[in-house]
CSV table of C-alpha atoms in Angstrom, one decimal:
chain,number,residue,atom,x,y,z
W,1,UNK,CA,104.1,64.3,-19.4
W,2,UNK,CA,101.5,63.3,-21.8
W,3,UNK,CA,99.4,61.3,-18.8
W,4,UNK,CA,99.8,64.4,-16.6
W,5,UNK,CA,97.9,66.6,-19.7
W,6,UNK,CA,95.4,64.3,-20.1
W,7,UNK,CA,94.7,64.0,-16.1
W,8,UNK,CA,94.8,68.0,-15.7
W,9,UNK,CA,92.5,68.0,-18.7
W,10,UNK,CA,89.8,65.3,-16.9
W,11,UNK,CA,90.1,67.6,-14.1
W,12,UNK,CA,89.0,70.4,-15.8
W,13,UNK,CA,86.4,68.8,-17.4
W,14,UNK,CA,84.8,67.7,-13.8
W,15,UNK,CA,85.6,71.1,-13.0
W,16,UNK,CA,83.2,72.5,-15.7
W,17,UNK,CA,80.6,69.5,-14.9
W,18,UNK,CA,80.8,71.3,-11.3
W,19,UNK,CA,80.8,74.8,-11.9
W,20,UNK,CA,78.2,74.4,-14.5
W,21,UNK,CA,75.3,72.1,-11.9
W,22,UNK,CA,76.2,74.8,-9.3
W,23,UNK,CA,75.6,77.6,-11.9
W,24,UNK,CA,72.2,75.3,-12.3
W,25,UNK,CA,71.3,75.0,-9.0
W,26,UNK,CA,71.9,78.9,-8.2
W,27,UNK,CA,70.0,79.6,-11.2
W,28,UNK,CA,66.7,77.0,-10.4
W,29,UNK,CA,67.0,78.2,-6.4
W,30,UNK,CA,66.7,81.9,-8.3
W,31,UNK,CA,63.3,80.6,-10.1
W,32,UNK,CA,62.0,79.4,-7.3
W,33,UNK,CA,62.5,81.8,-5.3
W,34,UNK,CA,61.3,84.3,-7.4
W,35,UNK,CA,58.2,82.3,-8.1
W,36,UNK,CA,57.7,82.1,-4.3
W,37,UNK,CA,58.4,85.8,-3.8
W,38,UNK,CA,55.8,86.5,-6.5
W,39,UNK,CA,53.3,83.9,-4.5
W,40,UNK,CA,54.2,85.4,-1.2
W,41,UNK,CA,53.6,88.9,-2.7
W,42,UNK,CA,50.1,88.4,-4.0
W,43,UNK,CA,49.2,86.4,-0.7
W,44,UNK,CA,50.4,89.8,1.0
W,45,UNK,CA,48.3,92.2,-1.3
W,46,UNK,CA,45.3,90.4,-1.3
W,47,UNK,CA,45.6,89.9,2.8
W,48,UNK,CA,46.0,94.0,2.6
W,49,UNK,CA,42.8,94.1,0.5
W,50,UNK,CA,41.3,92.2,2.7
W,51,UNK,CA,42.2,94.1,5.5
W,52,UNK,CA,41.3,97.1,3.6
W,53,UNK,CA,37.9,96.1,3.2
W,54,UNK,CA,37.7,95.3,7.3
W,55,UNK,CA,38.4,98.5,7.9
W,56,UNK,CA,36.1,100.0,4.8
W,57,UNK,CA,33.5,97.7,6.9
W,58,UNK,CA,34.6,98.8,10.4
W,59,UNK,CA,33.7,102.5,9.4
W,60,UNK,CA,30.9,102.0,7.4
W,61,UNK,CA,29.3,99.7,11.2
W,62,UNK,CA,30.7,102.7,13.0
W,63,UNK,CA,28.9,105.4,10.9
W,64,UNK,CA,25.7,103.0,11.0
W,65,UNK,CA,25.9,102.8,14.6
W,66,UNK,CA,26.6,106.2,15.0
W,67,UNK,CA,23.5,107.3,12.8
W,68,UNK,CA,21.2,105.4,14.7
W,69,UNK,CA,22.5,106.0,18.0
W,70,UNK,CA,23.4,102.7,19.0
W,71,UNK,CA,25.6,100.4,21.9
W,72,UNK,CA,26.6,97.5,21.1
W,73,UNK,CA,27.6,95.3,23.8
W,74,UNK,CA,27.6,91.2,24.8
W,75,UNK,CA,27.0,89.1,28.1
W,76,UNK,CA,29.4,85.7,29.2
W,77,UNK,CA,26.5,83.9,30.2
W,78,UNK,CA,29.2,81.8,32.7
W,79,UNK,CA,30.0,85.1,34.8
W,80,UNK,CA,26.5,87.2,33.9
W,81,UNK,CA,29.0,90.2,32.8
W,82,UNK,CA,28.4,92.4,30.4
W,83,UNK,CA,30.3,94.0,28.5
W,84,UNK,CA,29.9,97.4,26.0
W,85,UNK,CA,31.7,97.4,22.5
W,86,UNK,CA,31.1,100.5,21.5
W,87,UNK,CA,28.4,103.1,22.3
W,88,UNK,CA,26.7,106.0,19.8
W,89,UNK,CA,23.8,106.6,22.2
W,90,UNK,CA,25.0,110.3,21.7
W,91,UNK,CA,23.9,113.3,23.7
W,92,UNK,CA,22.3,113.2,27.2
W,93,UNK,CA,23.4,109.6,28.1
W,94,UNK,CA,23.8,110.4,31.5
W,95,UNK,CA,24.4,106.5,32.9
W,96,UNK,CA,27.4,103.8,31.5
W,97,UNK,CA,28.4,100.8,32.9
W,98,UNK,CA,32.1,100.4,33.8
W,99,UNK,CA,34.4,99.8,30.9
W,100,UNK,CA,35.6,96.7,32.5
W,101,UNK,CA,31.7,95.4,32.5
W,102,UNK,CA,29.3,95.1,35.5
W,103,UNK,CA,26.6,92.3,37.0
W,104,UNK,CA,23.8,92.2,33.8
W,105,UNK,CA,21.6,92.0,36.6
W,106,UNK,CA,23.0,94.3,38.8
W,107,UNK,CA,22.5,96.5,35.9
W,108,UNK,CA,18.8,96.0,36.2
W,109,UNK,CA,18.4,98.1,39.3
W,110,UNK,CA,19.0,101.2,37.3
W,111,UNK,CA,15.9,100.8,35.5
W,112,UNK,CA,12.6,102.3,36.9
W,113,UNK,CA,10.7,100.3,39.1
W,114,UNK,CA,7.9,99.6,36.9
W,115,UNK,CA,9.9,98.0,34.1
W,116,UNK,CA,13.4,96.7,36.4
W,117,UNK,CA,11.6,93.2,37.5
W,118,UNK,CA,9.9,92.8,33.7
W,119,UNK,CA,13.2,93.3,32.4
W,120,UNK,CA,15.2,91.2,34.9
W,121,UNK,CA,13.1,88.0,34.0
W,122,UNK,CA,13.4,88.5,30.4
W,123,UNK,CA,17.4,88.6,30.7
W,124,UNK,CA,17.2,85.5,32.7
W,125,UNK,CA,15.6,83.6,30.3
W,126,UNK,CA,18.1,84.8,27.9
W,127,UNK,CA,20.7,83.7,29.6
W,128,UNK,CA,19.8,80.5,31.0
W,129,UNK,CA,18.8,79.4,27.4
W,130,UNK,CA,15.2,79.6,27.7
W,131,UNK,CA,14.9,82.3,25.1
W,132,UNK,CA,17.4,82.7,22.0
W,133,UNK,CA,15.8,86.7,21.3
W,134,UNK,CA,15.1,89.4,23.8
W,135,UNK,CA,13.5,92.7,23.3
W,136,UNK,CA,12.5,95.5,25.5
W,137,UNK,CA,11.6,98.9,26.2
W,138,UNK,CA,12.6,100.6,30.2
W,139,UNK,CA,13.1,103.7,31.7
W,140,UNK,CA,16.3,104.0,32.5
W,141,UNK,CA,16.9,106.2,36.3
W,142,UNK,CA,19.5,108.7,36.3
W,143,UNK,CA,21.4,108.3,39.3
W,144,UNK,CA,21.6,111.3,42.3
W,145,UNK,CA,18.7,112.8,40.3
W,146,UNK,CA,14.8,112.3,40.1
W,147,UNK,CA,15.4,112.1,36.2
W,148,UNK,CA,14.7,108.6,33.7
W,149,UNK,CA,15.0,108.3,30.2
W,150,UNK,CA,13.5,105.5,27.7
W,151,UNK,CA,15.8,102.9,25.9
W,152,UNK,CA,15.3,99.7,23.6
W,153,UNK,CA,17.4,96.5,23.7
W,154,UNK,CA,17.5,93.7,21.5
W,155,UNK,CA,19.7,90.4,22.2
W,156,UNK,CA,20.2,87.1,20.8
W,157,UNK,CA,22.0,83.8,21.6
W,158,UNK,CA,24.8,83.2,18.8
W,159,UNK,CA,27.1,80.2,20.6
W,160,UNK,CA,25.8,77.4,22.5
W,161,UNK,CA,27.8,74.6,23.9
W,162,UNK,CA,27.1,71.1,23.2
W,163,UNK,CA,24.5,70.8,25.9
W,164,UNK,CA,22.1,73.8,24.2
W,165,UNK,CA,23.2,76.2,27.0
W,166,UNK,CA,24.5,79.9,25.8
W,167,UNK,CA,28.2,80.9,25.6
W,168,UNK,CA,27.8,84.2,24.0
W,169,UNK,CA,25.0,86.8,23.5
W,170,UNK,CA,25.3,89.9,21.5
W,171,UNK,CA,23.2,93.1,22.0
W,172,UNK,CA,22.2,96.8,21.4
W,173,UNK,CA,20.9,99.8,22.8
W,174,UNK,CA,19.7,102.9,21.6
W,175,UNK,CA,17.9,105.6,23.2
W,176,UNK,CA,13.8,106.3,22.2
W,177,UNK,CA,13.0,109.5,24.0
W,178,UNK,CA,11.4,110.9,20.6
W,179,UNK,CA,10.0,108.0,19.6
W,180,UNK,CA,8.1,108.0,23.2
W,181,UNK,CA,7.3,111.5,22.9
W,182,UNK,CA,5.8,110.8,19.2
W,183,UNK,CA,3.8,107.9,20.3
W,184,UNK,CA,2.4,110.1,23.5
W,185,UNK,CA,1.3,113.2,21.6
W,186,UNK,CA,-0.6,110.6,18.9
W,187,UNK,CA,-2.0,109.3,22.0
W,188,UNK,CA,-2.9,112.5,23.1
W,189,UNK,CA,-4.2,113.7,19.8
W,190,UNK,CA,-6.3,110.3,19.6
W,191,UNK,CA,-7.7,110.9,23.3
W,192,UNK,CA,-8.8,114.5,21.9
W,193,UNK,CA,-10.6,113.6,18.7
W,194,UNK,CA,-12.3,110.9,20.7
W,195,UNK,CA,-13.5,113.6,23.5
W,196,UNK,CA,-14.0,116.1,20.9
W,197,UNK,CA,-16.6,113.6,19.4
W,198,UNK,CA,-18.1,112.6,22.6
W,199,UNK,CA,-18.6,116.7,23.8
W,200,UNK,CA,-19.7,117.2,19.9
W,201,UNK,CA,-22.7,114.4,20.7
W,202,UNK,CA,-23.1,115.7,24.2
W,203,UNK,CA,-23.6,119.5,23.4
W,204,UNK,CA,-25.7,118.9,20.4
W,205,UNK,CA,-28.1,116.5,22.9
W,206,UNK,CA,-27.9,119.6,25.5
W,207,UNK,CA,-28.8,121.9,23.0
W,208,UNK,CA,-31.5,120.3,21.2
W,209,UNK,CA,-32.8,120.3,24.8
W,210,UNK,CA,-31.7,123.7,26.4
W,211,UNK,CA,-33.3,125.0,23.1
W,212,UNK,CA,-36.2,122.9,22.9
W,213,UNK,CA,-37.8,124.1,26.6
W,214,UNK,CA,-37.7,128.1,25.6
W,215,UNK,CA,-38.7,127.2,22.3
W,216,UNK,CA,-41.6,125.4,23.7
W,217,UNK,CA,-42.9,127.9,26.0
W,218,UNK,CA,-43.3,130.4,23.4
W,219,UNK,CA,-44.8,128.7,21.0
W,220,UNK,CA,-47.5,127.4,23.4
W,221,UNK,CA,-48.2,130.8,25.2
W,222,UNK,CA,-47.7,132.5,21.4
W,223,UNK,CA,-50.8,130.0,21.1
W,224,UNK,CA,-52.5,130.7,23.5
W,225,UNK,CA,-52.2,134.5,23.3
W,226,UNK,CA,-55.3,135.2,21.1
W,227,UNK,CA,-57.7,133.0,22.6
W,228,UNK,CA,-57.0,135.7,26.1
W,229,UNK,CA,-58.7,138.6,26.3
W,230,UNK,CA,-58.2,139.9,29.7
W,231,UNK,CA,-55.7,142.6,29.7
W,232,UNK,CA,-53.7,141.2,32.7
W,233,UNK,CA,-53.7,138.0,31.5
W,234,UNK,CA,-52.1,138.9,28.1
W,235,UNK,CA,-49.9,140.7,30.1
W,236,UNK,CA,-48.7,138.1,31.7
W,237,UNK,CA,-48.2,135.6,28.7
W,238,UNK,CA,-46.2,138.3,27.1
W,239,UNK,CA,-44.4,138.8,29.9
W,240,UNK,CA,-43.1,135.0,29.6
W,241,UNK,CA,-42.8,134.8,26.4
W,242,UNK,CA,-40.6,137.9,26.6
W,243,UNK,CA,-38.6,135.8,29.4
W,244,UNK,CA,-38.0,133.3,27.5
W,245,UNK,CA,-37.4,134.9,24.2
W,246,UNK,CA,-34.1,136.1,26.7
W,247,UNK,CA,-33.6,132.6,27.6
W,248,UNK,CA,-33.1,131.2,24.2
W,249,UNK,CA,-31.5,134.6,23.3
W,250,UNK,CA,-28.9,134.0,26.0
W,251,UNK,CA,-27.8,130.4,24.9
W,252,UNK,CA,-27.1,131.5,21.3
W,253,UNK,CA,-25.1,134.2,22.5
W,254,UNK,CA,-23.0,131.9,24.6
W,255,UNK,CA,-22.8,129.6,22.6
W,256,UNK,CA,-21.6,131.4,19.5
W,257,UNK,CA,-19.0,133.2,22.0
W,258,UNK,CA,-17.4,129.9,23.1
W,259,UNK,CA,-17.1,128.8,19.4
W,260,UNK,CA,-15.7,131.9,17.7
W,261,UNK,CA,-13.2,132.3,20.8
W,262,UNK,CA,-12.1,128.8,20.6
W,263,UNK,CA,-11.7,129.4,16.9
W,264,UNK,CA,-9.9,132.3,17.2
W,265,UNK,CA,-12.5,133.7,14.5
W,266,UNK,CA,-13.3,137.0,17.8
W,267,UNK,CA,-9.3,138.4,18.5
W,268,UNK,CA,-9.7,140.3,21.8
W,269,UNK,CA,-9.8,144.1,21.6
W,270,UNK,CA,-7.9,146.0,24.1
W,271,UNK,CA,-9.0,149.2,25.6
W,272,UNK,CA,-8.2,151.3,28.6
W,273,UNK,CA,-10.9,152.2,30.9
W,274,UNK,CA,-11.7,152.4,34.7
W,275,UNK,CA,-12.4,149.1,36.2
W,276,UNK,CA,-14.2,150.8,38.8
W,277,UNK,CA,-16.8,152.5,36.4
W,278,UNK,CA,-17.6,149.3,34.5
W,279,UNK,CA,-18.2,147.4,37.6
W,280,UNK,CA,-20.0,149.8,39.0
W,281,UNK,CA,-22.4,149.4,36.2
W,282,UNK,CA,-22.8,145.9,35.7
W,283,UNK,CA,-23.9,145.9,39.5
W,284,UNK,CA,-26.5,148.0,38.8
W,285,UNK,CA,-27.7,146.1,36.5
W,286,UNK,CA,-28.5,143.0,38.6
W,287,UNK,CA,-29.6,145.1,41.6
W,288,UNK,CA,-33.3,144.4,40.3
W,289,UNK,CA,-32.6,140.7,40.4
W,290,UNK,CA,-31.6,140.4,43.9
W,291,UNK,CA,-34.3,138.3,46.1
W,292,UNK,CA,-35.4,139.7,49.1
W,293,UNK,CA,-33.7,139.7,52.0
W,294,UNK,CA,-30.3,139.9,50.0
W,295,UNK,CA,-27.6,143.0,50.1
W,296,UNK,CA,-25.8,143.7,46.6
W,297,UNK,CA,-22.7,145.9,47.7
W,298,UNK,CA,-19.1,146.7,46.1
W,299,UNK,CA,-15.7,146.4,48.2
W,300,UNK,CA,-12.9,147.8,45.6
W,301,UNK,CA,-9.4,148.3,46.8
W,302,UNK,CA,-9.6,152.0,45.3
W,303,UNK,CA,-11.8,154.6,44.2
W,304,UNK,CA,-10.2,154.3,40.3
W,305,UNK,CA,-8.5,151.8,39.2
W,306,UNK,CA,-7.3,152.6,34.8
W,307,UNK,CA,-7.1,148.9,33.1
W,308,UNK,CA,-6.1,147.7,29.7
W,309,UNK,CA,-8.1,144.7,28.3
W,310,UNK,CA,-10.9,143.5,26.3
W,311,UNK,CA,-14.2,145.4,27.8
W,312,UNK,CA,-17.1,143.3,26.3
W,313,UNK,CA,-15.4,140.0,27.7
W,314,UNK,CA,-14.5,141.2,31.1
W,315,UNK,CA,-18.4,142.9,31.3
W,316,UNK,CA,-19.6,139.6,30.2
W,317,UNK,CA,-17.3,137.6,33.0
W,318,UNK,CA,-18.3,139.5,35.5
W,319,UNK,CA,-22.3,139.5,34.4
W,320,UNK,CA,-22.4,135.8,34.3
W,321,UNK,CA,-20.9,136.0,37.8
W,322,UNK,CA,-23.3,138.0,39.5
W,323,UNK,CA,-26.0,136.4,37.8
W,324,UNK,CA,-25.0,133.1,39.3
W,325,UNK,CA,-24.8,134.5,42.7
W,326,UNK,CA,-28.0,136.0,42.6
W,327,UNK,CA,-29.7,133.1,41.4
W,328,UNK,CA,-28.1,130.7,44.4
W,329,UNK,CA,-28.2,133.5,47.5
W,330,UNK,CA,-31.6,133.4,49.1
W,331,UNK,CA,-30.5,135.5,51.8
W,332,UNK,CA,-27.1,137.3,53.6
W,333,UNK,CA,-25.0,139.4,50.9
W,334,UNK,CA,-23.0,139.2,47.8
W,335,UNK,CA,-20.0,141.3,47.3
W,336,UNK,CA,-18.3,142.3,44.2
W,337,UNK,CA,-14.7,143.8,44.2
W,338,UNK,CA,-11.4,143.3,43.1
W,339,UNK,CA,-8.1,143.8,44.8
W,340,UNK,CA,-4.8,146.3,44.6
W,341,UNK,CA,-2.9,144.6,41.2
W,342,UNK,CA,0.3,143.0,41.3
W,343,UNK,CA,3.2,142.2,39.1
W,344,UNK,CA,0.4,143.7,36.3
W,345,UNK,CA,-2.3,141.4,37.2
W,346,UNK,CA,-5.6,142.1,39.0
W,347,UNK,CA,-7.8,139.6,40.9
W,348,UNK,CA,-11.6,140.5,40.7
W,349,UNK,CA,-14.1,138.6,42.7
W,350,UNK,CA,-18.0,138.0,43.4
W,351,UNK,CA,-18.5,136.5,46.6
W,352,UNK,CA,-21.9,135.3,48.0
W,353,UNK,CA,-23.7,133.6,51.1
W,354,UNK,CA,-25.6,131.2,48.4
W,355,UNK,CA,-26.1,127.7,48.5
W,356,UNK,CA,-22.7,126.7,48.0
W,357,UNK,CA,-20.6,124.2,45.6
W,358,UNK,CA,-19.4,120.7,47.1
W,359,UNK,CA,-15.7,120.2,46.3
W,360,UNK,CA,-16.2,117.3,43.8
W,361,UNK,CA,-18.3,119.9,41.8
W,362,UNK,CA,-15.5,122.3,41.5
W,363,UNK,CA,-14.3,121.6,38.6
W,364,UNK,CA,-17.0,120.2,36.5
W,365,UNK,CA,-18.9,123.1,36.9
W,366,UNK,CA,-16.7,125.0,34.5
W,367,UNK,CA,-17.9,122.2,32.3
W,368,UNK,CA,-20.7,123.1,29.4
W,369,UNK,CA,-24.2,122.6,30.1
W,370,UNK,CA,-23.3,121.2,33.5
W,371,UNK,CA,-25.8,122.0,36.6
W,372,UNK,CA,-25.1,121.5,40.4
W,373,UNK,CA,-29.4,122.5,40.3
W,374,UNK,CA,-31.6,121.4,37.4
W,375,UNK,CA,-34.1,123.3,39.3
W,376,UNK,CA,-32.5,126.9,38.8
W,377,UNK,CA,-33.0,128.5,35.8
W,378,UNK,CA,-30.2,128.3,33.3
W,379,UNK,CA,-28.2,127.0,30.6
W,380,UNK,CA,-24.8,125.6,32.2
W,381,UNK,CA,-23.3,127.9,29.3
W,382,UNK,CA,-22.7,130.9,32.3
W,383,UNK,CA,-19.5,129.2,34.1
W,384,UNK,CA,-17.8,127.7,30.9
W,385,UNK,CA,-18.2,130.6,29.4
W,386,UNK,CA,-16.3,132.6,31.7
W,387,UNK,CA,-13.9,130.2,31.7
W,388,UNK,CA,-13.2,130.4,27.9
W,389,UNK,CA,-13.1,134.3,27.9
W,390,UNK,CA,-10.8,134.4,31.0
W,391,UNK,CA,-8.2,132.0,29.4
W,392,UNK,CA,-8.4,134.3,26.4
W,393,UNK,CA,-7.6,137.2,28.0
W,394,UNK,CA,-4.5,135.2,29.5
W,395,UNK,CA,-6.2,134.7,33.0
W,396,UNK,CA,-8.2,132.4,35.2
W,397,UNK,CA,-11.4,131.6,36.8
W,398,UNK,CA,-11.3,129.7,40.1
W,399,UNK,CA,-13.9,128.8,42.7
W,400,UNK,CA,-13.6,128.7,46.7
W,401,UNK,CA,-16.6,126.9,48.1
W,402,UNK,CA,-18.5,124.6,50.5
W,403,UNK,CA,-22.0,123.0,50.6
W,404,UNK,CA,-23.7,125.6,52.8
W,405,UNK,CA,-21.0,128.2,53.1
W,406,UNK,CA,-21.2,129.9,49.8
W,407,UNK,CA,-19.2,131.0,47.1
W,408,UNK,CA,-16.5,133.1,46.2
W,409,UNK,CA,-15.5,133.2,42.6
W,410,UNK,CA,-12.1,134.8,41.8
W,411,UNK,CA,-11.1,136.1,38.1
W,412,UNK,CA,-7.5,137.3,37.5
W,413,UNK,CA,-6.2,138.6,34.4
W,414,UNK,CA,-3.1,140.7,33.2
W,415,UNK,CA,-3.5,144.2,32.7
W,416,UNK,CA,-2.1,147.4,31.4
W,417,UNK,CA,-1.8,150.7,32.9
């Protein structure tokens, strides 16, 4: 009995020895796995910060690339396909690749012709490994329509295999229509102030002359005037110096006309009044200046005709007009008239059987100080002139001529009335 206590008492012991390293065990796996938990939980929150920041980083490329209106898109230099990521080009991108890629330089032919073969031979160097950066500006065609639009690319190599030859290239786009249109209108300006300078020169040298030779005259005959004593002969001085007192008279006047129209310092003054009437009267005028052998005559489309515009200007168009014909018509007619208006506009012309313009000269005569003949008399101012005061009026001066056929000069402006 006693040996059967003391074996049931050894085997409780072990039992306890057991219970107890299991109760260990349990309680070390707990640790541990508690410790790992804890290991496994900050691994988990920092790869969620992480990936928080990715997409923090996703959005902020994407707004960036959305601001500035940009694709971004790579090439497999193996296969030549290229390949858009993502594209902010925004509004009026009327041309995109297939979303499963295309030929890079496939893609090329949808460039304008002036830039498509520049452009192809930059990409190929790029892609063979010649080059490791690519940039370029194109017009890019809009396809079933007559339509292009300007784009820049850059590129750049960023994986080459062991032998030095590409395996990836990255890229962007973005559209530079404004940009273009910036840098054209500097150009413009630039091309303006430089004429601008070069007429400023040119009409200060034509004036120093135009000026010089009325200036001249009078002076000389003013001169000469006391040391005459004939009667017909002072006469006759007076008579020039008179002439040319008109002369040198006229160019100011034209000349200050073109510059305070051009400066908009002389608004235009509308008045009604009968076209008929005023033209009437300004032929009159120049009826003592036609040479013999000449016929001034009118041809108007109606007996009255009520018109709303500026009076002076339209009297001085049609004065320099007439004058020119007279001056240039040795013999036939002239004919001043206008015809029936239309859509509110009226065409008056002055037709002659003068001398005639050659075609090259049609439009440089409109230019200041300009002369088909340096032998008849004259500023160059007349033409120009008209010009300006036509334009101001909203209307046009144009010219229909031929060396030996003569000249019909045609002035249409909008009326009222």
């Amino acid at each position: 009995m006693t040996e059967l206590l003391l074996y049931v008492s050894e085997q409780s012991k072990l039992t306890d020895v057991i219970i107890w390293a299991i109760l260990i065990a349990m309680l070390l796996f707990a640790i541990i796995l508690l410790f790992w938990q804890r290991k496994v939980g900050e691994s988990l929150s920092l790869e969620l910060s992480q990936l928080d920041k990715v997409k923090k980083k996703n959005v902020e490329y994407d707004f960036v690339l959305r601001a500035m209106r940009l694709s971004t898109w790579h090439i497999d230099p193996k296969t030549m396909m290229l390949t858009f990521d993502n594209d902010f080009r925004g509004y009026g991108n009327e041309w995109m690749p297939d979303d499963s890629g295309s030929n890079v330089m496939e893609s090329t032919f949808q460039l304008h012709e002036n830039d498509s073969e520049r452009v192809r031979q930059s990409m190929d160097d790029l892609c063979s490994g010649r080059k490791s950066e690519y940039h370029e500006q194109y017009q890019v065609k809009v396809p079933h329509t007559s339509k292009t639009y300007w784009e820049e690319s850059y590129a750049m190599v960023v994986e080459r295999d062991i032998n030095g030859m590409p395996l990836s290239i990255i890229g962007t786009s973005m559209r530079i229509d404004e940009r273009k249109a910036i840098e054209e209108a500097l150009v413009e300006a630039r091309f303006r102030a430089e004429e601008s300078d070069r007429l400023k020169t040119a009409f200060l040298a034509n004036m120093s002359h135009e000026i010089r030779t009325p200036l001249n005259a009078i002076v000389g005959f003013t001169a000469l005037l006391p040391d005459v004593q004939e009667a017909e002969e002072r006469s006759n001085l007076l008579n020039l110096i008179h002439e040319n007192t008109q002369k040198l008279l006229r160019i100011v006047d034209d000349v200050v006309s073109i510059s305070k129209i051009e400066s908009g310092q002389e608004e235009a003054v509308m008045t009604s009044f009968d076209l008929v009437q005023v033209l009437s009267v300004v032929v009159d005028q120049y009826m003592p200046n036609v040479k013999p052998g000449v016929v001034l005559s009118t041809d108007f489309a109606s007996p009255t005709q009520l018109v709303t515009t500026d009076l002076n200007r339209l009297q001085e168009i049609m004065r320099h007009l007439i004058s020119n014909a007279t001056k240039f018509t040795d013999q036939g007619a002239i004919v001043v008239g206008f015809n029936a208006p239309q859509n509110d506009r009226i065409k008056m012309w002055v037709t002659d059987t003068g001398k005639g313009i050659a075609p090259e000269h049609h439009k440089r005569i409109f230019e200041r100080f300009f002369k088909v003949d340096e032998f008849i008399p004259g500023a160059g101012l007349g033409l120009s002139t008209c010009e300006v005061m036509a334009y101001s009026l909203g209307g046009s001066v144009k010219v229909e001529s031929a060396l030996g056929q003569g000249a019909t000069f045609t002035v249409e402006i909008p009326i009222q009335g």
